[in-house]
PDB file of C-alpha atoms in Angstrom:
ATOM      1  CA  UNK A 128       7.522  12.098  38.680  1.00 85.00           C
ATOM      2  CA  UNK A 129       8.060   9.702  41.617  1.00 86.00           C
ATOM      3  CA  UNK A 130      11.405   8.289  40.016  1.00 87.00           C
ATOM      4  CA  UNK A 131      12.173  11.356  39.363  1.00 85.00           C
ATOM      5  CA  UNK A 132      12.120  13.233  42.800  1.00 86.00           C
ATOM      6  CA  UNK A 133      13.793  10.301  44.258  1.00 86.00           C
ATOM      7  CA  UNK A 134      16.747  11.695  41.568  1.00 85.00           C
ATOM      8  CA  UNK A 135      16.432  15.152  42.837  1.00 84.00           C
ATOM      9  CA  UNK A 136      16.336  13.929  46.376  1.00 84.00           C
ATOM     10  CA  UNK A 137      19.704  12.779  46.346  1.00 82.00           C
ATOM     11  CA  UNK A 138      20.808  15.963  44.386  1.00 80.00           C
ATOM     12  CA  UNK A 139      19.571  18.110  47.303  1.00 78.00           C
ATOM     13  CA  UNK A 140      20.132  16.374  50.295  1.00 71.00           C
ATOM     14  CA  UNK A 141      23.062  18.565  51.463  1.00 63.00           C
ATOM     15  CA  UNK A 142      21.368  21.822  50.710  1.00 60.00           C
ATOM     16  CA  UNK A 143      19.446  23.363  53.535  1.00 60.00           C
ATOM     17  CA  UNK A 144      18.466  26.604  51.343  1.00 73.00           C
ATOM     18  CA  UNK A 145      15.590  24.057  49.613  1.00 79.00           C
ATOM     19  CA  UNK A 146      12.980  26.521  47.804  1.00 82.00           C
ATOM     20  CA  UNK A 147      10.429  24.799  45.222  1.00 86.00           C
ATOM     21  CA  UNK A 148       8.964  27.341  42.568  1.00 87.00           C
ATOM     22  CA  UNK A 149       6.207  26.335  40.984  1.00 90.00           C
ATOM     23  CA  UNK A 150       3.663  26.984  38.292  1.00 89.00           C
ATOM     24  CA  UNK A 151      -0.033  27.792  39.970  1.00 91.00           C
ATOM     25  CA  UNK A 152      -1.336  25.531  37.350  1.00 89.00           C
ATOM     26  CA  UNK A 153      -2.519  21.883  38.102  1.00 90.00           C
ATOM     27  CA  UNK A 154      -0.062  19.930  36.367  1.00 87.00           C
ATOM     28  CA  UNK A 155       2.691  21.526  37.629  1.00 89.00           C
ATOM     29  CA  UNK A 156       0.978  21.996  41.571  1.00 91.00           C
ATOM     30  CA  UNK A 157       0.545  18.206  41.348  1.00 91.00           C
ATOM     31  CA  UNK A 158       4.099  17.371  40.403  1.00 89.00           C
ATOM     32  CA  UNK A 159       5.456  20.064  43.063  1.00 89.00           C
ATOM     33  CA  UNK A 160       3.362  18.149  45.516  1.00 91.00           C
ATOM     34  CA  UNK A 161       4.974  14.688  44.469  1.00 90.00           C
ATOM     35  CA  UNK A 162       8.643  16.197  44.986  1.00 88.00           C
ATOM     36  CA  UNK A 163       7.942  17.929  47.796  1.00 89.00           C
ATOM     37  CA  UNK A 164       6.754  15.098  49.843  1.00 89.00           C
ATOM     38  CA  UNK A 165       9.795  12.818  48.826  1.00 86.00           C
ATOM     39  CA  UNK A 166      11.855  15.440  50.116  1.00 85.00           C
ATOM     40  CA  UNK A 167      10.243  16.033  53.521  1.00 84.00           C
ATOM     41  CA  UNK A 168       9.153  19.724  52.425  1.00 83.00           C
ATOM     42  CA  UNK A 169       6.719  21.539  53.985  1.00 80.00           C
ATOM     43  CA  UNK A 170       3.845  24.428  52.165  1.00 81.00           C
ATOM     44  CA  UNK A 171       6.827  26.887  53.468  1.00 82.00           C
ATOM     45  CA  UNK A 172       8.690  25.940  51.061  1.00 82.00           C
ATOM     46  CA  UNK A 173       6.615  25.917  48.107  1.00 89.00           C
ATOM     47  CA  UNK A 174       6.184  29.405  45.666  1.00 88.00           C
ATOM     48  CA  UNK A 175       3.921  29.706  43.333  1.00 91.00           C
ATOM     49  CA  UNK A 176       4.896  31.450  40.481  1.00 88.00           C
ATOM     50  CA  UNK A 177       2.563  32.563  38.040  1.00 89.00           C
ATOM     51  CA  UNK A 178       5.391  33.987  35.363  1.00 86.00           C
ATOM     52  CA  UNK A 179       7.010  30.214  34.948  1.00 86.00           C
ATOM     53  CA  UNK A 180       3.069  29.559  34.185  1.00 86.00           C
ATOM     54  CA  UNK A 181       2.271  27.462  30.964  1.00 85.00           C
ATOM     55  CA  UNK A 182       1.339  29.670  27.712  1.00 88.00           C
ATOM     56  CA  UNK A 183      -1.693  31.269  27.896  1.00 92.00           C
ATOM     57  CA  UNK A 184      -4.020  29.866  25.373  1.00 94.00           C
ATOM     58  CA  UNK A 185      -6.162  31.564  24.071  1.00 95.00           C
ATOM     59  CA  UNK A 186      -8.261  29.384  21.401  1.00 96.00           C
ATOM     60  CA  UNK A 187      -8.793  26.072  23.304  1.00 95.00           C
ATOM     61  CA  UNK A 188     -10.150  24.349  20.079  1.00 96.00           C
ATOM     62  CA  UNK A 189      -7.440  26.103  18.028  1.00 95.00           C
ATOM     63  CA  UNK A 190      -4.862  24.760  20.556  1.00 93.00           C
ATOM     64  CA  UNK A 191      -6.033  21.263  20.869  1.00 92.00           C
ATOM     65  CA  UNK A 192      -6.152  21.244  17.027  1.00 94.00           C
ATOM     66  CA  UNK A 193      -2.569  22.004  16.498  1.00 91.00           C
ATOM     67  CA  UNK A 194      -1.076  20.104  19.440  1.00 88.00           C
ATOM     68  CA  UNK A 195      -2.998  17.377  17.870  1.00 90.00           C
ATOM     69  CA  UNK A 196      -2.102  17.855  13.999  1.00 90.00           C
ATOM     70  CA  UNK A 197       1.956  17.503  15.578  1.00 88.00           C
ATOM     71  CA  UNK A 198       1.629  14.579  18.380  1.00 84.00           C
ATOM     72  CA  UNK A 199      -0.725  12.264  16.636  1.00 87.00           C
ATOM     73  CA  UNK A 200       0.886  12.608  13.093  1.00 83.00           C
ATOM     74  CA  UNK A 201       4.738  13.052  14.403  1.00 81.00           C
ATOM     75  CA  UNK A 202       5.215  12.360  18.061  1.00 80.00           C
ATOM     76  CA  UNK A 203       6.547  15.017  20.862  1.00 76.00           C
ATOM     77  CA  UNK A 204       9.515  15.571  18.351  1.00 75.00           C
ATOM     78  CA  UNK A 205       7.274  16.785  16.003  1.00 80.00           C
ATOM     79  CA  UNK A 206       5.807  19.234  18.408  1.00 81.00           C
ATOM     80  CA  UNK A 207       8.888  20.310  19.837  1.00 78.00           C
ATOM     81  CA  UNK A 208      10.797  20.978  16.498  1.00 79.00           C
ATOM     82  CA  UNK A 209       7.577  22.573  15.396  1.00 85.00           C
ATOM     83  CA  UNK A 210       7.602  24.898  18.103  1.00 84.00           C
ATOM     84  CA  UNK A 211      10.667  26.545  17.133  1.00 82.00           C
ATOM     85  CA  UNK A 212       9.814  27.217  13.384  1.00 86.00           C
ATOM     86  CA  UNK A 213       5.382  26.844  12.976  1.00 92.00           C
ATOM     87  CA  UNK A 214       4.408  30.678  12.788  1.00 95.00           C
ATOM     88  CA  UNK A 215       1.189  29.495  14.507  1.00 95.00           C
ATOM     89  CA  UNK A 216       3.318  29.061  17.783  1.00 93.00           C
ATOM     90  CA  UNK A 217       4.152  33.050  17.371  1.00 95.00           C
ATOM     91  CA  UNK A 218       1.305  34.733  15.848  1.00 95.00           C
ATOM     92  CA  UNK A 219      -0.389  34.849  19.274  1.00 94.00           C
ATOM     93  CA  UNK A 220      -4.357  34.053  17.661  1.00 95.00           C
ATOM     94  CA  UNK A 221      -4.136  30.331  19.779  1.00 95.00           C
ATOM     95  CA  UNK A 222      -1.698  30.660  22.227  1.00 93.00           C
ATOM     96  CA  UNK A 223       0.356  33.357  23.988  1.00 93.00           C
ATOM     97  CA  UNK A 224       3.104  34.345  21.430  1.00 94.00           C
ATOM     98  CA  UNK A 225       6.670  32.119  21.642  1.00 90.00           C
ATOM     99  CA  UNK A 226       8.225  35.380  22.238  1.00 91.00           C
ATOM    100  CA  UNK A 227       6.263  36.522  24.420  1.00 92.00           C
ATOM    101  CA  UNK A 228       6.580  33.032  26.349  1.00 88.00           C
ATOM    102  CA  UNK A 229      10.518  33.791  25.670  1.00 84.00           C
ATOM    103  CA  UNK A 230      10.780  37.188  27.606  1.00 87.00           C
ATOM    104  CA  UNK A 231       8.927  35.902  30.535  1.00 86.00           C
ATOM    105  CA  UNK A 232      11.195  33.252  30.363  1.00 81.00           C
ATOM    106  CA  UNK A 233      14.352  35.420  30.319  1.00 80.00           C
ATOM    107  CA  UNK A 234      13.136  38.041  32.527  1.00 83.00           C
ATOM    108  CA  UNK A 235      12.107  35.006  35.393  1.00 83.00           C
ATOM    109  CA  UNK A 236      15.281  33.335  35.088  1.00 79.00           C
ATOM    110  CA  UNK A 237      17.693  37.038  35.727  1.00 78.00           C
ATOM    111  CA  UNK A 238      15.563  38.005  38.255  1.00 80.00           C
ATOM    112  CA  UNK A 239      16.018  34.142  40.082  1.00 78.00           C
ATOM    113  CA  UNK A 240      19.825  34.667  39.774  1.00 76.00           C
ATOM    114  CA  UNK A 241      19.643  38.296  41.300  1.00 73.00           C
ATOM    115  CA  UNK A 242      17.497  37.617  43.844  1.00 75.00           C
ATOM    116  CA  UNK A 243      19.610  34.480  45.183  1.00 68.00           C
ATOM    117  CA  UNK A 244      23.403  35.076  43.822  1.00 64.00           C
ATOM    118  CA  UNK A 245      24.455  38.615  42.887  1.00 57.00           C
ATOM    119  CA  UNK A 246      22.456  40.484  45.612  1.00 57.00           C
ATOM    120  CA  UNK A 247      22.229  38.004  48.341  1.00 56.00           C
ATOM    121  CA  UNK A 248      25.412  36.036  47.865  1.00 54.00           C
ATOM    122  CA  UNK A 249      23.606  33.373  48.998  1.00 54.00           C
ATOM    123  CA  UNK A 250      23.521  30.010  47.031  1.00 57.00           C
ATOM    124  CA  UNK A 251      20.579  28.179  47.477  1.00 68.00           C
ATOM    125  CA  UNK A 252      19.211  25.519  45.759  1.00 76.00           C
ATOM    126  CA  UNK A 253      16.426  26.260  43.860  1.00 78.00           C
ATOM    127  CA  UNK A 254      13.967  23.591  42.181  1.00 79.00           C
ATOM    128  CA  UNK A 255      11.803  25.271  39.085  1.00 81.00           C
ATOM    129  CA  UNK A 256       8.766  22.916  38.149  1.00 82.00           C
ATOM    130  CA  UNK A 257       7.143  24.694  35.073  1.00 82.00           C
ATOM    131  CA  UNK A 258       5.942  23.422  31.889  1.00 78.00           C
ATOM    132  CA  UNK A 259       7.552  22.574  28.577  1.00 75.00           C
ATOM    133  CA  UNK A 260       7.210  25.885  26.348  1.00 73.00           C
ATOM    134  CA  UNK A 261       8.540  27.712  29.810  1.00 72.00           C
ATOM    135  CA  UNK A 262      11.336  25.354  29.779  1.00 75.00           C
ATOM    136  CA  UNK A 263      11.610  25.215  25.649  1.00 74.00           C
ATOM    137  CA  UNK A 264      13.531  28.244  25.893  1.00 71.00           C
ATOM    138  CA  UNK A 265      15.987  27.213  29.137  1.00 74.00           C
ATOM    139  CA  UNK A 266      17.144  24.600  26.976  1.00 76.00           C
ATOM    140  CA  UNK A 267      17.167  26.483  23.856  1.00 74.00           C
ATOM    141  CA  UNK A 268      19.418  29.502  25.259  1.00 72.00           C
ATOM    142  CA  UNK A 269      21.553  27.412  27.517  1.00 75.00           C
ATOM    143  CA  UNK A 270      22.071  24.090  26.227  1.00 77.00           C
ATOM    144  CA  UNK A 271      21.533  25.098  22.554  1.00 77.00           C
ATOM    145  CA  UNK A 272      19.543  22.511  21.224  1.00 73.00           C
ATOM    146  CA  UNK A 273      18.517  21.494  18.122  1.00 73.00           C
ATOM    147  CA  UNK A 274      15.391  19.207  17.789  1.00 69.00           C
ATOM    148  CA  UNK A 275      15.948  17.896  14.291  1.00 72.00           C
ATOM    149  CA  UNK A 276      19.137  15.790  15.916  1.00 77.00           C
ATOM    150  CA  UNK A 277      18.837  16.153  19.536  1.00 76.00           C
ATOM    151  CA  UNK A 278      16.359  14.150  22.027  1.00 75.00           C
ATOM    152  CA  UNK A 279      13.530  16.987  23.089  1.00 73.00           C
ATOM    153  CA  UNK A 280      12.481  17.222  26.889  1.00 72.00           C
ATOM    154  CA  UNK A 281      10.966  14.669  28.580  1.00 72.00           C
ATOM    155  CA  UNK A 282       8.130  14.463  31.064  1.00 72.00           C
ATOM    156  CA  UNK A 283       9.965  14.809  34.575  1.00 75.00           C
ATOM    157  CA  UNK A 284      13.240  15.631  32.698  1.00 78.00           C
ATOM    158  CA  UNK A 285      16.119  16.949  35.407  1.00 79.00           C
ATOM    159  CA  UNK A 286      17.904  19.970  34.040  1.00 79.00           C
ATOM    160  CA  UNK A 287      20.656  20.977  36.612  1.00 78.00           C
ATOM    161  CA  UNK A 288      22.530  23.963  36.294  1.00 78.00           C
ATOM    162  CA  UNK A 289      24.855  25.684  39.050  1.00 77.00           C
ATOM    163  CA  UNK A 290      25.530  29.331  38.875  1.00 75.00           C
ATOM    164  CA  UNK A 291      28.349  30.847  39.835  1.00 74.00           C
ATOM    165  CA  UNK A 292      29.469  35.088  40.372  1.00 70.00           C
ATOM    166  CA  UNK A 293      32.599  35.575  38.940  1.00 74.00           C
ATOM    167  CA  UNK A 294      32.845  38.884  40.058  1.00 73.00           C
ATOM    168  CA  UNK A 295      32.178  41.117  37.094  1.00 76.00           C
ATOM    169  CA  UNK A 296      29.094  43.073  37.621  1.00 70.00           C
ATOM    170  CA  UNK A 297      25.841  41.540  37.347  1.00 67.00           C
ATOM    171  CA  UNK A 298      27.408  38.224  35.281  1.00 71.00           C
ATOM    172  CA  UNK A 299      27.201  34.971  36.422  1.00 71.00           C
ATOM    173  CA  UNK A 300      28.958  31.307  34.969  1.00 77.00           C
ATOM    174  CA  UNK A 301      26.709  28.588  34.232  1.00 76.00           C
ATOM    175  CA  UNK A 302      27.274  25.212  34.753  1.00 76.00           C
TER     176      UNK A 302
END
């Protein structure tokens, strides 16, 4: 995380408009605090955000179980292609439902763009520090991945994206 916000640092020195948002949850809080430290920002600046929160689980024995059964057997690629596809990942009796996870996602990210572009004009830059199933579906929608050939997200992985209002209605470009 330390090489990492050294990466970010130089990809945000000329914007003034700095807001972190950040999962409540401790991995993410201590990751946020690493970043924000390398680049000089104060609590101010810091918003926790409970709906870019990890999925709920629900069956802490059932969830170790099945992280387990993917990452000791086939790796993180495994787990990530699994994620996508294992019914167990939807059906909501371990962990909060994909979908579920998915429309949080979604509804997160167009709220993010309205608050800071379409209604405010204003373009900020905004840092996101969530966790992986949060982030499963940014990469999924945007970038359209596809685990069986591509390399799946990495701990501290960068994801920049611009945003742009083209002036139809509520649509934005992404970049």
């Amino acid at each position: 995380i330390q090489r990492t916000a050294l990466i970010i640092q130089s990809i945000v020195n000329e914007h003034h408009k700095l807001t972190i948002v950040t999962s409540p949850l401790a991995r993410a809080m201590g990751s946020t605090s690493i970043v924000a430290k390398a680049l000089n920002c104060g609590k101010e600046k810091v918003k926790k955000e409970p709906d870019v929160s990890a999925a709920v689980v629900r069956d802490k024995k059932g969830a170790r179980a099945l992280l387990d059964e993917y990452i000791l057997k086939v790796g993180v690629e495994g787990l990530c292609l699994a994620y996508g596809t294992d019914p167990r990942f939807e059906d909501g009796k371990v962990i909060e439902p994909r979908s579920v996870v998915r429309e949080r996602f979604l509804n997160y990210f167009a709220g993010l763009i309205r608050q800071f572009l379409v209604n405010t004009g204003l373009a900020p830059c905004v840092l996101v520090v969530s966790h992986y199933e949060f982030l499963y579906h940014f990469v999924e929608s945007i970038f359209e991945l596809n685990y069986k050939k591509d390399k799946p997200l990495g701990h501290g992985e960068i994801i920049e994206v611009s945003f742009f209002d083209i002036g139809i209605g509520n649509v934005v470009e992404i970049e």
